[in-house]
Short mmCIF file of C-alpha atoms and ligand atoms in Angstrom, two decimals:
data_model
loop_
_atom_site.label_atom_id
_atom_site.label_comp_id
_atom_site.label_asym_id
_atom_site.label_seq_id
_atom_site.Cartn_x
_atom_site.Cartn_y
_atom_site.Cartn_z
CA MET D 1 93.06 61.52 46.69
CA ASP D 2 91.94 63.70 43.82
CA ASN D 3 88.73 61.82 43.35
CA MET D 4 87.74 61.79 46.98
CA PRO D 5 84.53 63.69 47.62
CA VAL D 6 84.48 66.55 50.10
CA CYS D 7 81.78 67.92 52.36
CA HIS D 8 80.93 71.25 50.78
CA VAL D 9 79.84 72.64 54.13
CA CYS D 10 82.80 71.94 56.42
CA GLY D 11 85.43 71.08 53.82
CA ILE D 12 86.45 67.68 55.20
CA THR D 13 87.39 64.86 52.81
CA LEU D 14 84.79 62.11 52.80
CA THR D 15 84.88 58.49 51.77
CA PRO D 16 83.20 57.73 48.43
CA GLN D 17 80.57 55.65 50.25
CA SER D 18 79.41 58.60 52.30
CA VAL D 19 78.17 60.60 49.32
CA TYR D 20 75.51 59.22 47.07
CA LYS D 21 72.85 60.25 44.63
CA THR D 22 69.43 59.80 46.15
CA SER D 23 67.57 60.74 43.00
CA ASN D 24 68.21 62.66 39.83
CA SER D 25 67.63 65.84 41.72
CA SER D 26 69.22 65.21 45.11
CA CYS D 27 72.41 64.09 46.77
CA PHE D 28 73.01 62.71 50.25
CA PHE D 29 76.06 63.38 52.41
CA GLU D 30 77.16 61.58 55.53
CA CYS D 31 79.77 63.81 57.14
CA PRO D 32 81.52 63.05 60.44
CA VAL D 33 81.39 66.77 61.30
CA CYS D 34 78.06 67.95 59.86
CA GLY D 35 76.09 64.74 60.22
CA ARG D 36 73.65 63.54 57.57
CA TYR D 37 72.19 66.01 55.13
CA GLU D 38 70.63 66.05 51.73
CA VAL D 39 70.92 68.76 49.10
CA GLY D 40 69.25 69.46 45.78
CA ARG D 41 71.65 68.80 42.92
CA ASP D 42 71.02 71.90 40.85
CA LYS D 43 70.89 74.50 43.63
CA MET D 44 72.86 72.69 46.29
CA PHE D 45 73.09 75.30 49.01
CA SER D 46 70.86 77.96 47.47
CA ASP D 47 71.14 81.07 49.62
CA PHE D 48 72.65 79.73 52.84
CA ASP D 49 75.44 81.56 54.59
CA MET D 50 77.91 78.67 54.43
CA ASN D 51 79.82 79.72 57.55
CA HIS D 52 76.63 79.79 59.58
CA LEU D 53 75.34 76.59 58.05
CA ALA D 54 78.53 74.75 59.05
CA SER D 55 78.04 75.58 62.72
CA PHE D 56 74.30 74.92 62.58
CA LEU D 57 74.79 71.43 61.16
CA PHE D 58 77.58 70.61 63.60
CA TYR D 59 75.57 71.68 66.65
CA ASN D 60 72.39 69.98 65.46
CA ALA D 61 73.93 67.05 63.59
CA TYR D 62 72.11 63.79 63.11
CA LYS D 63 74.66 61.04 63.44
CA ASP D 64 74.58 57.37 64.30
CA GLU D 65 75.04 56.96 67.99
CA PRO D 66 75.48 53.71 69.84
CA GLY D 67 72.19 52.41 71.17
CA LYS D 68 70.16 55.00 69.31
CA ASP D 69 68.20 54.30 66.20
CA GLU D 70 68.55 57.69 64.54
CA LYS D 71 67.03 57.97 61.11
CA ARG D 72 66.74 61.71 60.80
CA TYR D 73 68.76 63.95 58.53
CA HIS D 74 68.74 67.58 57.50
CA ALA D 75 67.14 68.35 54.16
CA LEU D 76 68.52 71.62 52.80
CA PHE D 77 65.84 71.87 50.17
CA ARG D 78 62.15 71.22 50.28
CA THR D 79 61.33 67.58 50.01
CA GLU D 80 58.40 65.76 51.47
CA LYS D 81 59.29 62.32 50.38
CA ASP D 82 60.78 60.90 53.54
CA GLU D 83 59.81 60.63 57.18
CA GLY D 84 63.34 61.24 58.42
CA SER D 85 63.93 64.51 56.65
CA VAL D 86 64.10 67.65 58.78
CA PHE D 87 63.84 70.67 56.56
CA VAL D 88 66.21 73.57 57.21
CA ASP D 89 66.19 76.90 55.45
CA LYS D 90 68.24 80.03 55.68
CA SER D 91 65.96 81.83 58.13
CA MET D 92 66.10 78.92 60.57
CA VAL D 93 69.89 78.90 60.51
CA GLU D 94 70.02 82.66 60.97
CA SER D 95 67.60 82.73 63.88
CA TRP D 96 69.67 80.05 65.61
CA TYR D 97 73.09 81.58 64.92
CA PRO D 98 74.54 83.50 67.91
CA LYS D 99 74.31 87.26 67.55
CA THR D 100 76.85 88.33 70.17
CA PHE D 101 80.18 87.24 71.57
CA ALA D 102 78.54 86.26 74.85
CA GLU D 103 75.94 84.16 73.08
CA ARG D 104 78.71 82.41 71.22
CA VAL D 105 80.45 81.56 74.48
CA ASP D 106 77.23 80.23 76.00
CA LYS D 107 76.46 78.00 73.04
CA ILE D 108 79.99 76.59 73.07
CA LEU D 109 79.82 75.82 76.79
CA LEU D 110 76.43 74.15 76.48
CA TYR D 111 77.70 72.04 73.60
CA LEU D 112 80.73 70.95 75.61
CA GLY D 113 78.55 70.30 78.66
CA ASN D 114 76.24 68.09 76.61
CA HIS D 115 79.04 66.14 74.99
CA ILE D 116 81.39 65.58 77.90
CA ARG D 117 79.82 62.80 79.86
CA HIS D 118 81.58 63.04 83.20
CA ILE D 119 83.02 65.98 85.04
CA GLY D 120 86.72 66.38 84.39
CA GLN D 121 86.74 64.37 81.18
CA ALA D 122 88.11 65.84 77.98
CA ILE D 123 86.64 65.88 74.50
CA SER D 124 88.86 65.70 71.43
CA LEU D 125 87.94 67.74 68.40
CA SER D 126 89.36 67.77 64.90
CA ALA D 127 90.27 71.05 63.22
CA ARG D 128 87.00 71.10 61.24
CA GLU D 129 84.95 70.35 64.32
CA THR D 130 86.74 73.11 66.19
CA TYR D 131 85.90 75.64 63.46
CA SER D 132 82.23 74.68 63.62
CA LEU D 133 82.15 74.62 67.42
CA LEU D 134 83.77 78.04 67.78
CA PHE D 135 81.82 79.67 64.93
CA ILE D 136 85.01 80.36 62.96
CA ASP D 137 84.35 81.55 59.42
CA ARG D 138 85.91 79.28 56.82
CA TYR D 139 84.79 81.13 53.74
CA GLU D 140 85.21 84.65 52.43
CA ASN D 141 82.30 86.01 50.41
CA ASN D 142 80.55 82.73 51.02
CA ASP D 143 82.62 80.68 48.55
CA SER D 144 86.39 81.08 48.50
CA ALA D 145 88.33 79.55 51.38
CA ARG D 146 89.56 81.94 54.03
CA ASP D 147 93.27 82.04 54.78
CA GLU D 148 93.95 79.05 57.01
CA GLU D 149 96.45 80.77 59.24
CA ASP D 150 93.89 83.46 59.83
CA CYS D 151 91.32 80.85 60.86
CA ASN D 152 93.76 79.14 63.18
CA ASN D 153 94.67 82.44 64.81
CA GLU D 154 91.02 83.04 65.51
CA VAL D 155 90.69 79.55 66.97
CA LYS D 156 93.58 80.24 69.29
CA TYR D 157 92.26 83.67 70.22
CA PHE D 158 88.87 82.23 71.04
CA LEU D 159 90.17 79.27 73.01
CA ASP D 160 92.51 81.54 74.95
CA SER D 161 89.68 83.91 75.80
CA LEU D 162 87.67 80.96 77.14
CA VAL D 163 90.70 80.00 79.22
CA ASP D 164 91.00 83.60 80.45
CA GLY D 165 87.37 83.45 81.52
CA LYS D 166 88.35 80.26 83.41
CA TYR D 167 85.68 78.35 81.46
CA ILE D 168 87.91 75.71 79.86
CA SER D 169 91.40 74.36 79.54
CA TYR D 170 92.73 72.93 76.30
CA SER D 171 95.78 71.50 74.61
CA PHE D 172 96.71 70.58 71.07
CA VAL D 173 96.98 66.84 70.63
CA THR D 174 99.25 67.38 67.69
CA GLU D 175 100.04 70.84 66.48
CA GLU D 176 100.11 69.66 62.89
CA ALA D 177 96.71 68.04 62.75
CA ARG D 178 95.26 70.88 64.82
CA MET D 179 93.37 68.38 66.90
CA ILE D 180 92.55 69.64 70.39
CA TYR D 181 91.55 68.28 73.77
CA VAL D 182 89.13 70.46 75.71
CA GLN D 183 88.15 70.20 79.35
CA ILE D 184 85.56 72.29 81.16
CA SER D 185 86.87 74.15 84.21
CA PRO D 186 84.85 74.72 87.40
CA ALA D 187 83.74 78.21 86.33
CA GLY D 188 82.63 76.69 83.01
CA TYR D 189 80.47 74.15 84.84
CA SER D 190 78.98 76.93 86.97
CA ARG D 191 78.10 78.89 83.86
CA ILE D 192 76.51 75.79 82.30
CA ASP D 193 74.48 75.24 85.49
CA GLU D 194 73.32 78.83 85.36
CA LEU D 195 72.29 78.53 81.73
CA GLN D 196 70.46 75.31 82.38
CA LYS D 197 68.61 76.66 85.38
CA ASN D 198 66.46 78.62 83.02
CA THR D 199 65.94 75.72 80.69
CA GLY D 200 63.38 73.15 81.68
CA HIS D 201 64.82 69.76 80.99
CA GLY D 202 61.45 68.14 80.77
CA ARG D 203 59.23 67.85 77.75
CA ASP D 204 56.83 70.64 78.71
CA VAL D 205 56.19 73.40 76.21
CA PHE D 206 54.24 76.46 77.25
CA VAL D 207 51.90 77.85 74.61
CA ALA D 208 51.23 81.58 74.76
CA MET D 209 48.09 82.45 72.81
CA LYS D 210 44.60 83.87 72.99
CA TYR D 211 42.36 81.42 74.76
CA GLY D 212 38.65 80.92 74.31
CA ASP D 213 36.08 79.09 72.21
CA LYS D 214 37.09 80.77 68.98
CA THR D 215 40.64 79.49 69.18
CA LYS D 216 39.87 75.96 70.32
CA SER D 217 40.63 74.26 67.02
CA LEU D 218 43.76 76.35 66.60
CA ARG D 219 44.86 75.21 70.01
CA GLU D 220 44.33 71.56 69.09
CA SER D 221 46.42 71.98 65.94
CA ILE D 222 49.26 73.44 67.99
CA ARG D 223 48.97 70.66 70.52
CA ALA D 224 49.12 68.08 67.73
CA GLY D 225 52.33 69.61 66.33
CA ILE D 226 53.99 69.69 69.75
CA GLU D 227 53.00 66.11 70.44
CA LYS D 228 54.21 64.88 67.06
CA ALA D 229 57.61 66.30 67.96
CA GLY D 230 57.56 64.36 71.23
CA TYR D 231 56.75 67.20 73.63
CA HIS D 232 53.90 68.02 75.93
CA ALA D 233 51.82 71.15 75.43
CA VAL D 234 50.95 73.23 78.47
CA PHE D 235 48.03 75.65 78.17
CA ASP D 236 47.28 78.04 80.92
CA ASP D 237 43.54 78.52 80.64
CA GLU D 238 42.30 76.00 83.15
CA VAL D 239 41.88 78.83 85.57
CA GLU D 240 40.03 81.99 84.58
CA HIS D 241 42.41 84.86 84.97
CA ASN D 242 42.12 86.93 81.84
CA ALA D 243 42.46 90.18 83.69
CA TYR D 244 45.61 89.40 85.60
CA ILE D 245 48.79 87.43 85.46
CA THR D 246 49.20 84.50 87.80
CA PRO D 247 52.36 83.26 89.46
CA GLU D 248 51.46 79.79 88.14
CA MET D 249 51.78 81.03 84.60
CA PHE D 250 55.30 82.30 85.23
CA LYS D 251 56.17 79.00 86.79
CA HIS D 252 54.82 77.13 83.76
CA ILE D 253 57.06 79.22 81.54
CA ARG D 254 60.11 78.71 83.74
CA ASP D 255 59.56 74.96 83.74
CA SER D 256 59.11 74.74 79.99
CA LYS D 257 61.88 73.68 77.70
CA PHE D 258 60.80 76.27 75.17
CA VAL D 259 57.76 78.40 74.42
CA ILE D 260 55.41 78.71 71.47
CA ALA D 261 53.84 82.12 70.95
CA GLU D 262 50.77 82.23 68.71
CA LEU D 263 50.42 85.85 67.63
CA THR D 264 47.53 85.80 65.18
CA HIS D 265 45.15 87.52 67.58
CA SER D 266 47.56 90.21 68.77
CA ASN D 267 46.93 89.03 72.29
CA ASN D 268 48.78 91.21 74.80
CA GLY D 269 49.15 88.33 77.22
CA ALA D 270 50.91 86.27 74.57
CA TYR D 271 53.39 89.08 73.92
CA LEU D 272 54.04 89.46 77.62
CA GLU D 273 54.58 85.74 78.07
CA GLU D 274 56.90 85.64 75.09
CA GLY D 275 58.91 88.52 76.53
CA TYR D 276 59.17 86.81 79.89
CA ALA D 277 60.38 83.60 78.23
CA MET D 278 62.95 85.50 76.15
CA GLY D 279 64.23 87.22 79.26
CA LEU D 280 64.87 83.80 80.75
CA GLY D 281 66.90 82.89 77.69
CA LYS D 282 64.36 80.38 76.44
CA GLN D 283 63.81 79.67 72.80
CA VAL D 284 60.51 80.98 71.49
CA ILE D 285 58.91 79.74 68.32
CA GLN D 286 56.55 82.39 67.00
CA ILE D 287 53.71 81.27 64.83
CA CYS D 288 51.15 83.42 63.09
CA GLN D 289 48.63 83.22 60.32
CA ASN D 290 49.83 84.35 56.90
CA GLU D 291 49.17 88.01 56.25
CA VAL D 292 48.47 88.96 59.85
CA GLN D 293 50.76 91.80 60.83
CA ILE D 294 52.63 91.32 64.05
CA HIS D 295 54.09 93.85 66.43
CA PHE D 296 57.21 95.36 64.90
CA ASP D 297 59.48 94.53 67.84
CA THR D 298 58.90 90.86 67.28
CA ALA D 299 58.31 91.03 63.54
CA GLN D 300 62.03 90.72 62.79
CA LYS D 301 62.17 87.45 64.63
CA ASN D 302 61.70 84.53 62.35
CA THR D 303 58.04 83.54 62.46
CA LEU D 304 56.43 80.35 61.30
CA ARG D 305 53.55 81.38 59.08
CA TRP D 306 50.53 79.18 58.55
CA LYS D 307 47.67 79.37 56.10
CA ASN D 308 45.27 76.71 57.32
CA GLU D 309 45.08 75.42 60.85
CA SER D 310 45.38 71.91 59.47
CA ASP D 311 48.91 72.73 58.23
CA ILE D 312 50.13 73.57 61.72
CA PRO D 313 50.88 70.08 63.10
CA ASP D 314 53.37 69.25 60.33
CA ILE D 315 55.15 72.56 60.02
CA LEU D 316 55.36 73.02 63.78
CA GLU D 317 56.72 69.53 64.30
CA LYS D 318 59.42 70.13 61.69
CA ARG D 319 60.40 73.45 63.20
CA ILE D 320 60.68 71.96 66.68
CA ARG D 321 62.80 69.09 65.44
CA ALA D 322 65.07 71.42 63.52
CA THR D 323 65.59 74.09 66.15
CA ILE D 324 65.02 72.54 69.57
CA ASP D 325 66.00 68.87 69.44
ZN1 ZN N 1 80.80 68.45 56.78
#
């Protein structure tokens, strides 16, 4: 047992075959909880918050699934060598991580809804998966393990509060292994429906930006990035309506899976559209040219900065794959 490798993110023991050196400077992990990821060997997890990273990888894990030829994996350091690598850095994890109790609950319910195939079925989760699912901190000060009883009390508190909200029911399969069965209750399904109402399930992505001849090439770069990620870009300038907001535009935003806001030109319409999308609970990816100052209310939000328009397709594709898919 002593020589068995462990996943440094979630703490689970791995088989020797699931950890291997990919080069002198990198190491690949195949974890049943966190999915596939690659780290640099000298600065393995650099400045990540390990508790947040554990949940991020679990929720967004790339794993082998029956009938799906999945080649992607998370790269936790910058590497351009492989098609399948999806780069993740600290700011991406932090912008994804839930900020409030209510957001935590919503993310958990959506995860359960996506992973329980038929109504009334249960999902079984190991102790490590449960920690990641419920956003339970495993580490104190980002390195030493937190007291396990403390963690398990938080698990129980959280599960019980979801039961109190009538969102789920659960039972321990075996108390010792801390494996649980979770079922979604009717109120949980209603909440999931409500959350999904505001989330277009299609592949449409609304792009909020300044329209016109001067931004035509910028627009094409954004379109290319969206298409590379497998989505369809929707631009709202077919009709001339610069001076007023159309109901069609709001509908486009409502029907979009997520929204891209290009803020380089400080376009008021783009800020308004972003705000509307955020109010609907949609994810917004902000992009902006390097060095252009953006409005302070949105400046704290993680923004994808670009230097040349020709860089946009690649960086945008990677961001979409890492945060939306
Ligand atoms: Zn793991």
